Short mmCIF file of C-alpha atoms in Angstrom, two decimals:
data_model
loop_
_atom_site.label_atom_id
_atom_site.label_comp_id
_atom_site.label_asym_id
_atom_site.label_seq_id
_atom_site.Cartn_x
_atom_site.Cartn_y
_atom_site.Cartn_z
CA MET J 17 102.43 89.14 127.29
CA ILE J 18 100.69 90.45 124.17
CA ALA J 19 103.22 91.37 121.49
CA ARG J 20 102.90 94.92 120.21
CA LEU J 21 104.56 97.35 117.81
CA LYS J 22 104.65 101.07 118.62
CA ILE J 23 104.16 103.58 115.82
CA LEU J 24 106.30 106.56 116.76
CA ARG J 25 105.69 108.33 113.45
CA ALA J 26 103.37 107.37 110.60
CA GLY J 27 103.66 108.49 107.00
CA PRO J 28 100.59 109.96 105.28
CA GLY J 29 99.63 106.79 103.36
CA MET J 30 100.27 104.08 105.95
CA THR J 31 97.61 101.37 106.42
CA VAL J 32 97.32 97.74 107.46
CA GLN J 33 96.75 95.51 104.40
CA ASP J 34 96.39 91.82 103.63
CA LEU J 35 95.04 89.96 100.58
CA GLY J 36 91.66 91.66 100.96
CA ARG J 37 88.01 90.57 101.06
CA PRO J 38 86.97 88.71 97.90
CA GLY J 39 83.36 87.71 97.40
CA TYR J 40 81.45 90.86 98.37
CA LEU J 41 80.91 92.58 95.01
CA ASP J 42 77.18 91.85 95.26
CA VAL J 43 76.92 94.04 98.36
CA GLY J 44 79.02 96.87 96.92
CA LEU J 45 82.41 96.07 98.48
CA SER J 46 85.45 95.59 96.25
CA ARG J 47 88.24 93.23 97.25
CA GLY J 48 90.63 95.85 98.61
CA GLY J 49 93.84 94.55 100.17
CA ALA J 50 97.44 95.34 99.31
CA ALA J 51 98.09 97.42 96.21
CA ASP J 52 101.04 95.11 95.45
CA ARG J 53 99.88 91.61 96.33
CA LEU J 54 103.19 90.08 95.21
CA ALA J 55 104.94 92.02 97.99
CA LEU J 56 102.81 90.16 100.56
CA HIS J 57 103.94 86.82 99.14
CA GLU J 58 107.59 87.97 99.19
CA GLY J 59 107.34 89.03 102.82
CA ALA J 60 105.68 85.75 103.76
CA ALA J 61 108.47 83.82 102.04
CA LEU J 62 111.18 85.79 103.84
CA LEU J 63 109.59 85.14 107.24
CA GLY J 64 108.37 81.61 106.50
CA GLN J 65 104.73 82.34 107.26
CA PRO J 66 101.37 82.40 105.41
CA ALA J 67 100.82 85.10 102.78
CA ASN J 68 97.39 86.02 104.17
CA LEU J 69 98.84 87.65 107.28
CA ALA J 70 98.50 91.44 107.32
CA ALA J 71 101.43 93.80 106.86
CA ILE J 72 101.92 97.57 106.96
CA GLU J 73 101.59 99.23 103.56
CA MET J 74 103.48 102.53 103.13
CA ALA J 75 102.68 104.82 100.22
CA GLY J 76 105.45 107.26 99.30
CA ALA J 77 107.08 107.42 102.73
CA GLY J 78 107.41 105.23 105.80
CA GLY J 79 107.58 106.01 109.50
CA GLU J 80 109.30 105.14 112.75
CA PHE J 81 108.58 102.05 114.85
CA GLU J 82 109.63 100.44 118.12
CA ALA J 83 108.98 96.87 119.20
CA ILE J 84 108.14 96.16 122.82
CA GLN J 85 109.77 92.72 122.44
CA ASP J 86 112.25 91.15 120.02
CA THR J 87 110.39 90.97 116.70
CA ARG J 88 111.14 89.52 113.29
CA ILE J 89 110.48 91.85 110.36
CA ALA J 90 110.79 91.82 106.57
CA LEU J 91 110.86 94.69 104.09
CA THR J 92 109.45 94.26 100.57
CA GLY J 93 107.86 96.21 97.74
CA ALA J 94 109.34 99.51 96.60
CA ALA J 95 112.65 100.19 98.33
CA MET J 96 112.77 102.97 100.93
CA ARG J 97 115.53 104.44 103.07
CA VAL J 98 115.64 102.36 106.25
CA THR J 99 117.82 102.27 109.36
CA LEU J 100 117.81 100.39 112.67
CA ASP J 101 119.17 102.60 115.45
CA GLY J 102 121.03 104.57 112.79
CA GLY J 103 122.55 101.59 110.97
CA LYS J 104 121.39 100.85 107.43
CA LEU J 105 119.28 97.78 106.72
CA ALA J 106 118.93 95.89 103.45
CA TRP J 107 115.58 96.03 101.63
CA ASN J 108 113.87 92.89 100.31
CA ALA J 109 115.21 91.04 103.33
CA SER J 110 114.29 89.85 106.83
CA HIS J 111 115.82 91.20 110.04
CA LEU J 112 115.56 91.05 113.82
CA LEU J 113 114.06 94.16 115.45
CA PRO J 114 115.32 94.00 119.05
CA ALA J 115 113.12 95.24 121.87
CA GLY J 116 113.53 98.99 122.31
CA ALA J 117 115.37 99.52 119.01
CA ARG J 118 114.09 102.20 116.64
CA LEU J 119 113.25 101.26 113.05
CA SER J 120 113.18 104.32 110.79
CA ILE J 121 111.74 104.02 107.27
CA GLY J 122 112.09 107.18 105.20
CA SER J 123 111.43 108.28 101.65
CA MET J 124 110.82 106.11 98.61
CA LEU J 125 113.81 105.28 96.41
CA GLY J 126 111.71 103.99 93.52
CA GLY J 127 108.23 102.60 93.01
CA SER J 128 105.12 103.57 94.96
CA TYR J 129 104.36 101.14 97.82
CA GLY J 130 106.68 99.65 100.44
CA TYR J 131 105.72 96.97 102.98
CA LEU J 132 106.78 96.24 106.55
CA HIS J 133 105.98 92.64 107.49
CA ILE J 134 105.94 91.40 111.07
CA GLY J 135 106.55 87.84 112.23
CA GLY J 136 103.06 86.67 113.17
CA GLY J 137 101.33 89.44 111.20
CA VAL J 138 99.60 92.53 112.59
CA GLU J 139 96.00 93.06 113.62
CA GLY J 140 94.07 95.76 111.78
CA SER J 141 90.40 96.46 111.13
CA HIS J 142 89.09 92.91 111.48
CA CYS J 143 85.93 92.85 109.38
CA LEU J 144 84.42 90.28 107.00
CA GLY J 145 87.34 87.91 107.44
CA ALA J 146 90.20 90.33 106.76
CA GLU J 147 92.38 92.90 108.55
CA SER J 148 92.77 95.34 105.62
CA ALA J 149 91.77 98.95 105.85
CA HIS J 150 89.42 99.78 102.96
CA LEU J 151 89.29 103.55 103.16
CA SER J 152 86.88 104.15 100.29
CA ALA J 153 84.39 101.77 101.97
CA GLY J 154 84.87 103.26 105.43
CA ILE J 155 86.59 100.20 106.92
CA GLY J 156 89.52 101.06 109.15
CA ALA J 157 91.71 104.13 108.91
CA ARG J 158 95.23 105.29 108.15
CA LEU J 159 97.74 104.57 110.89
CA SER J 160 98.73 107.56 112.99
CA ASP J 161 101.54 108.79 115.25
CA GLY J 162 101.50 107.27 118.71
CA GLY J 163 99.41 104.24 117.76
CA THR J 164 100.13 100.67 118.78
CA LEU J 165 99.55 97.53 116.73
CA THR J 166 98.98 94.07 118.16
CA ILE J 167 101.18 91.33 116.69
CA GLY J 168 100.08 87.75 116.21
CA PRO J 169 102.02 84.77 117.61
CA ASP J 170 105.25 84.04 115.75
CA ASP J 171 106.75 80.56 115.88
CA GLY J 172 109.53 81.37 113.43
CA THR J 173 113.14 82.15 114.29
CA GLN J 174 114.96 82.65 110.98
CA VAL J 175 116.09 86.14 109.90
CA SER J 176 118.80 87.64 107.68
CA MET J 177 117.32 86.14 104.52
CA THR J 178 116.86 87.90 101.19
CA LEU J 179 115.20 87.37 97.80
CA PRO J 180 116.44 88.30 94.32
CA PRO J 181 115.18 91.78 93.37
CA ASP J 182 112.23 92.12 90.99
CA ASP J 183 111.99 94.65 88.14
CA ARG J 184 108.39 95.87 88.59
CA PHE J 185 109.25 99.28 90.04
CA GLY J 186 110.03 101.39 86.98
CA GLY J 187 107.24 100.78 84.50
CA GLY J 188 107.51 98.43 81.52
CA THR J 189 105.22 96.10 79.62
CA VAL J 190 101.78 95.17 80.97
CA ARG J 191 99.77 92.32 79.42
CA ILE J 192 96.04 92.91 78.82
CA VAL J 193 93.06 90.93 77.51
CA ALA J 194 89.86 92.08 75.83
CA SER J 195 87.09 93.34 78.12
CA PHE J 196 83.32 93.75 77.79
CA GLN J 197 83.45 96.87 75.60
CA SER J 198 86.64 96.17 73.64
CA HIS J 199 84.57 95.30 70.57
CA LEU J 200 83.06 98.80 70.55
CA PHE J 201 86.47 100.35 69.82
CA ALA J 202 87.71 100.49 66.25
CA ASP J 203 90.56 98.13 65.36
CA GLY J 204 92.81 101.13 64.87
CA GLU J 205 92.15 102.35 68.43
CA LEU J 206 92.89 98.91 69.85
CA ALA J 207 96.15 98.74 67.93
CA ARG J 208 97.08 102.28 68.96
CA LEU J 209 96.53 101.39 72.63
CA GLN J 210 99.27 98.77 72.32
CA ASP J 211 101.59 101.05 70.34
CA THR J 212 101.26 104.13 72.55
CA PRO J 213 103.56 104.73 75.57
CA LEU J 214 101.51 105.74 78.61
CA ARG J 215 102.92 107.88 81.42
CA ARG J 216 101.76 107.21 84.95
CA ASP J 217 100.06 110.40 86.15
CA ALA J 218 100.67 111.79 89.63
CA ARG J 219 96.92 111.43 90.19
CA ALA J 220 96.85 107.83 91.34
CA ASN J 221 95.79 106.04 94.52
CA ARG J 222 94.47 102.72 95.76
CA MET J 223 91.29 103.19 93.68
CA GLY J 224 92.96 103.67 90.32
CA VAL J 225 95.91 104.84 88.23
CA ARG J 226 95.51 107.48 85.52
CA LEU J 227 97.71 107.02 82.44
CA GLU J 228 98.56 109.85 80.04
CA PRO J 229 99.08 108.88 76.37
CA ASP J 230 101.57 110.57 74.09
CA GLY J 231 99.17 112.29 71.69
CA ASP J 232 95.42 111.84 71.41
CA GLY J 233 93.33 109.85 73.82
CA PHE J 234 91.21 106.82 72.90
CA HIS J 235 87.63 107.18 71.75
CA VAL J 236 84.65 104.97 71.04
CA GLU J 237 81.36 105.59 69.30
CA GLY J 238 78.46 105.31 71.73
CA GLY J 239 80.67 105.22 74.79
CA ARG J 240 78.23 107.36 76.73
CA ASN J 241 75.49 104.78 76.26
CA VAL J 242 77.30 102.03 78.17
CA ILE J 243 75.15 100.68 80.99
CA SER J 244 76.74 100.74 84.43
CA GLU J 245 77.85 97.21 85.32
CA VAL J 246 80.27 95.27 87.49
CA ILE J 247 83.93 96.31 87.40
CA VAL J 248 87.01 94.71 88.97
CA PRO J 249 90.67 95.60 89.63
CA GLY J 250 92.62 95.58 86.37
CA ASP J 251 89.80 96.92 84.19
CA ILE J 252 90.97 99.79 81.94
CA GLN J 253 88.25 102.41 81.75
CA ILE J 254 88.39 105.13 79.12
CA THR J 255 87.12 108.40 80.59
CA GLY J 256 85.22 111.04 78.65
CA ASP J 257 88.40 112.78 77.49
CA GLY J 258 89.90 109.51 76.17
CA THR J 259 92.27 108.89 79.07
CA PRO J 260 92.95 105.30 80.22
CA PHE J 261 92.33 104.68 83.92
CA VAL J 262 93.41 101.32 85.42
CA LEU J 263 91.21 100.27 88.33
CA MET J 264 93.08 99.12 91.44
CA SER J 265 92.33 97.28 94.69
CA GLU J 266 89.86 99.80 96.20
CA CYS J 267 87.93 100.53 93.00
CA GLN J 268 84.17 100.84 92.98
CA THR J 269 82.11 97.74 92.21
CA THR J 270 80.14 99.21 89.27
CA GLY J 271 80.94 101.74 86.57
CA GLY J 272 79.69 103.10 83.28
CA TYR J 273 82.86 104.14 81.44
CA PRO J 274 83.69 101.84 78.50
CA ARG J 275 86.44 99.32 79.25
CA ILE J 276 88.89 98.89 76.44
CA GLY J 277 90.72 95.99 78.11
CA THR J 278 91.73 94.39 81.41
CA VAL J 279 95.20 94.05 82.94
CA LEU J 280 96.20 90.52 83.90
CA PRO J 281 96.21 90.10 87.71
CA CYS J 282 99.86 89.00 87.60
CA ASP J 283 100.79 92.39 86.05
CA LEU J 284 98.79 94.60 88.43
CA PRO J 285 101.73 94.85 90.88
CA ARG J 286 103.73 96.50 88.08
CA VAL J 287 100.95 99.04 87.51
CA ALA J 288 100.68 99.73 91.25
CA GLN J 289 104.44 100.20 91.68
CA THR J 290 105.11 102.34 88.60
CA PRO J 291 106.12 105.79 89.90
CA ALA J 292 104.68 109.04 88.58
CA GLY J 293 106.23 109.97 85.25
CA ALA J 294 107.39 106.44 84.39
CA THR J 295 106.07 104.73 81.27
CA LEU J 296 103.88 101.68 80.85
CA GLN J 297 103.09 99.97 77.55
CA PHE J 298 100.15 97.61 77.07
CA ARG J 299 100.44 94.37 75.09
CA TRP J 300 97.41 92.38 73.97
CA VAL J 301 97.39 88.65 74.74
CA GLY J 302 94.74 86.00 74.06
CA ILE J 303 92.73 84.42 76.84
CA GLU J 304 94.56 81.08 76.58
CA ASP J 305 97.92 82.80 76.90
CA ALA J 306 96.58 84.82 79.83
CA VAL J 307 95.57 81.65 81.66
CA GLU J 308 99.06 80.19 81.19
CA LEU J 309 100.67 83.41 82.38
CA GLU J 310 98.53 83.33 85.53
CA ARG J 311 99.46 79.70 86.16
CA ALA J 312 103.14 80.53 85.79
CA ASP J 313 102.76 83.44 88.20
CA ALA J 314 101.08 81.19 90.79
CA LYS J 315 103.98 78.71 90.50
CA MET J 316 106.48 81.55 90.91
CA ARG J 317 104.78 82.76 94.09
CA ALA J 318 104.66 79.22 95.48
CA ALA J 319 108.41 78.84 94.82
CA LEU J 320 109.47 82.09 96.50
CA ARG J 321 110.42 80.44 99.78
CA GLY J 322 112.84 78.18 97.92
CA ARG J 323 114.52 81.20 96.32
CA ARG J 324 115.54 82.72 99.65
CA HIS J 325 119.23 82.87 100.48
CA PRO J 326 121.24 84.23 103.43
CA LEU J 327 121.80 87.94 103.51
CA ILE J 328 125.50 88.78 103.41
CA ARG J 329 126.07 91.76 105.65
CA ASP J 330 128.89 94.25 105.13
CA PRO J 331 131.08 94.21 108.30
CA HIS J 332 131.78 97.93 107.81
CA LYS J 333 128.04 98.62 108.23
CA MET J 334 127.40 96.35 111.24
CA PRO J 335 127.15 98.40 114.45
CA ASP J 336 126.77 95.14 116.40
CA LEU J 337 129.80 93.45 114.80
CA LEU J 338 131.53 92.84 118.17
CA SER J 339 128.56 90.77 119.32
CA TYR J 340 129.33 88.14 116.66
CA GLN J 341 131.79 85.35 117.50
CA LEU J 342 133.28 85.18 114.03
CA ILE J 343 136.38 83.09 114.83
CA SER J 344 136.52 81.86 118.42
CA GLY J 345 140.27 81.14 118.31
CA VAL J 346 141.07 84.73 117.40
CA VAL J 347 138.90 86.00 120.23
CA ALA J 348 140.61 83.69 122.70
CA GLY J 349 144.03 84.71 121.45
CA ASP J 350 143.20 88.38 121.89
CA GLU J 351 142.07 87.68 125.43
CA ASP J 352 145.37 85.89 126.23
CA GLU J 353 147.40 88.90 125.05
CA LYS J 354 145.57 91.29 127.38
#
């Protein structure tokens, strides 16, 4: 029997996402993939499966789901209100979704993107070696009410595992390196970029995040003469009014706005997850330091599976508590007294 997941209700920003499609910039297709790539690695660690399997990305709000068969799931990224048949579930953890049970994922509690991972991964818009929907390129579509997703084979059995929480959901410091037009900006503008708190604007999506500075924007002489050239996620474009705009996973492949700097890939999840109104602050680092930071991030992701630990459930919140044989002698004794 083919394993499937029913979508009873889909939030407005729900898509299937994996690590994306690298290697197609020359034909006008940006990488795409999950806005928070670290969340995919966390879900993979919790379920003990490869990080390139696709998950369900939920922007702002979740949805309701029902598995046709017993299914392992994990919840990562920005925490959302979640229940299983009315009982609360822990976020950043793995669980068993029994056949016929209803998983309800509600509003965001902090951050911007939550992820529902399925044991075996889900099938999406298979194209150019990936399952990700890339809406700006016309690949795939948002998930909708009444849809059904096919689930890949799952050889794993372990659930009720959790990972230590991360702090990337409320803004903070973001490391950046010089980009192709950084030298066109005056030293004072470059210093002011690092010293200026930047509020995440409500106008943000999978293509980019607009940041509002406290005070004047950032300007460059001759910025309108920049030739359109290749751009990548993490580039910080300065628009005509001096506003920084961080390019994200579904950005275009070329652009003509001057780039004052580029966010390190390891810090892009923080940019993606910063909620509207929260503050980010850039910090310049040299290229050698950036390389070491990326190496450290790769080691951290590789070690995630080893950081898992059993999820301790609160007996007061376990609707299925009587199904657990906690102490067999007590159960037997109760039976003898009846």
